[in-house]
Amino acid sequence: MDLLVAHDLRKSYHTRRGSAEPLCGVDLSLSKSQCVVVTGPSGSGKTTLLLALAGMLRLDDGKVEFEGNRVDQFSHKARRHWWRRRVGFVFQSFHLVPYLSATDNVALAIDGPGRRRRAHEVLAGVGLSDRYEAKPITLSAGEQQRVAIARAMANNPDLLLADEPTGNLDTASSDEVYRLFQEFQHRGGSLVIVSHQQATRTIADRVLELDQGKLNTVA
Ligand code: ADP
Ligand code: MG
C-alpha cells in the first residue's frame, strides 16, 4: 500500500500583486522506503506542494492521504500528533534555535524521559558526537543541517519532507546529507525532496518535475 497519496491537488494564490496557480491538478504517490525528488525552477510551486503534502496548506481542491487517512482533514490535534510522531521536516535554512545547544535543539522534538540520551544517539548517528553542546553559530552550515536532520529523525518518522535541503551547502556537505537520506531510506523511510539542484536527483527512485502546475515524470 502507498504511504502517501495526493490526488488532484489544486492551489492558487490571489494577491493585489497578481495571481499564481502553482498546483493545477497534481497527483503523487509514495510507497514505503521510496525516495521521490520533485524538481522545477524557482516559483514553480515546489514549496507549495510540500506544504500541501504536510497538511500545512488549505487546498482549493484535492486530497492528501497518509496510510489512507485524510491529512487535509485532520483535526488540529491529530495533525500535531502526526507531525510529531510520523513526519520529519528539513528546510533549506535549518531553522535551529540559535541559543540552544545541538542536543537541546534535537531534544525539543522528543517527548518523555530520556530525551537527552536519545538526542545524543541521533546526533551521533549523523556524525556529531563531538558537538553535543555546540550552539548553531559555532557550527558550519553542513553541521547545522546535520543537527536539523537529527531533529527530523529523532522520533523515527516514516516520512521525511525536505525543502531544498542542500540549497545552502557546499558539495561535500550536500553529499553527506544525501548519504544520511539514503541511510534513512534503507531503514525503511520514505522521502519527498523538493529541490532545483541537479545533484539531488542522484538519490531519487523517481524524479518528477513541476511545470505549469502539473507534475511530470522525468526519470
Ligand atoms: P518554489 O518553491 O518552486 O520556488 P513556491 O511554491 O514558493 O515555488 O511558489 C509558487 C508560486 O506561488 C510563486 O509564484 C509564488 O510567488 C506564489 N506563492 C507562494 N506562496 C504564496 C503566498 N503565501 N501568497 C501568494 N503567493 C504565493
Ligand atoms: Mg521553494
Short mmCIF file of C-alpha atoms in Angstrom, two decimals, residues 4 49-58 64 66-67 69-91 106 108-111 148 150-161 184:
data_model
loop_
_atom_site.label_atom_id
_atom_site.label_comp_id
_atom_site.label_asym_id
_atom_site.label_seq_id
_atom_site.Cartn_x
_atom_site.Cartn_y
_atom_site.Cartn_z
CA LEU A 4 1.29 8.90 0.97
CA LEU A 49 3.45 21.17 -2.99
CA LEU A 50 5.48 20.17 0.05
CA LEU A 51 3.27 22.27 2.34
CA ALA A 52 0.23 20.59 0.82
CA LEU A 53 1.69 17.12 1.45
CA ALA A 54 2.45 18.16 5.03
CA GLY A 55 -1.13 19.24 5.64
CA MET A 56 0.08 22.80 6.22
CA LEU A 57 -1.88 24.39 3.42
CA ARG A 58 -5.55 24.98 2.80
CA VAL A 64 -3.79 14.04 0.67
CA PHE A 66 -1.31 9.13 4.73
CA GLU A 67 -1.91 5.40 5.29
CA ASN A 69 -6.18 8.87 6.39
CA ARG A 70 -7.06 12.30 5.04
CA VAL A 71 -4.21 14.60 6.10
CA ASP A 72 -6.07 17.63 4.79
CA GLN A 73 -8.99 16.85 7.08
CA PHE A 74 -7.08 16.04 10.28
CA SER A 75 -8.16 17.90 13.39
CA HIS A 76 -5.51 20.22 14.84
CA LYS A 77 -4.75 17.61 17.45
CA ALA A 78 -4.46 14.71 15.01
CA ARG A 79 -2.26 16.75 12.73
CA ARG A 80 0.08 17.77 15.54
CA HIS A 81 0.32 14.14 16.61
CA TRP A 82 1.07 13.08 13.03
CA TRP A 83 3.76 15.75 12.64
CA ARG A 84 5.33 14.83 15.95
CA ARG A 85 5.35 11.05 15.51
CA ARG A 86 5.33 10.17 11.87
CA VAL A 87 6.85 13.02 9.82
CA GLY A 88 10.17 14.82 9.83
CA PHE A 89 10.85 18.17 8.18
CA VAL A 90 14.12 19.51 6.78
CA PHE A 91 14.44 23.05 5.43
CA VAL A 106 17.15 17.90 18.92
CA LEU A 108 12.92 19.79 21.64
CA ALA A 109 11.46 17.35 19.14
CA ILE A 110 11.40 14.43 21.58
CA ASP A 111 8.79 13.60 24.22
CA ALA A 148 18.37 19.62 11.71
CA ALA A 150 18.93 14.58 13.56
CA ARG A 151 15.99 16.61 14.88
CA ALA A 152 13.82 15.48 11.96
CA MET A 153 14.71 11.84 12.61
CA ALA A 154 14.57 11.91 16.39
CA ASN A 155 11.18 10.20 16.57
CA ASN A 156 11.90 7.59 13.90
CA PRO A 157 9.43 9.09 11.41
CA ASP A 158 8.11 7.13 8.45
CA LEU A 159 8.21 10.11 6.14
CA LEU A 160 10.74 12.85 5.62
CA LEU A 161 9.75 16.03 3.76
CA PHE A 184 17.07 6.72 6.32
#
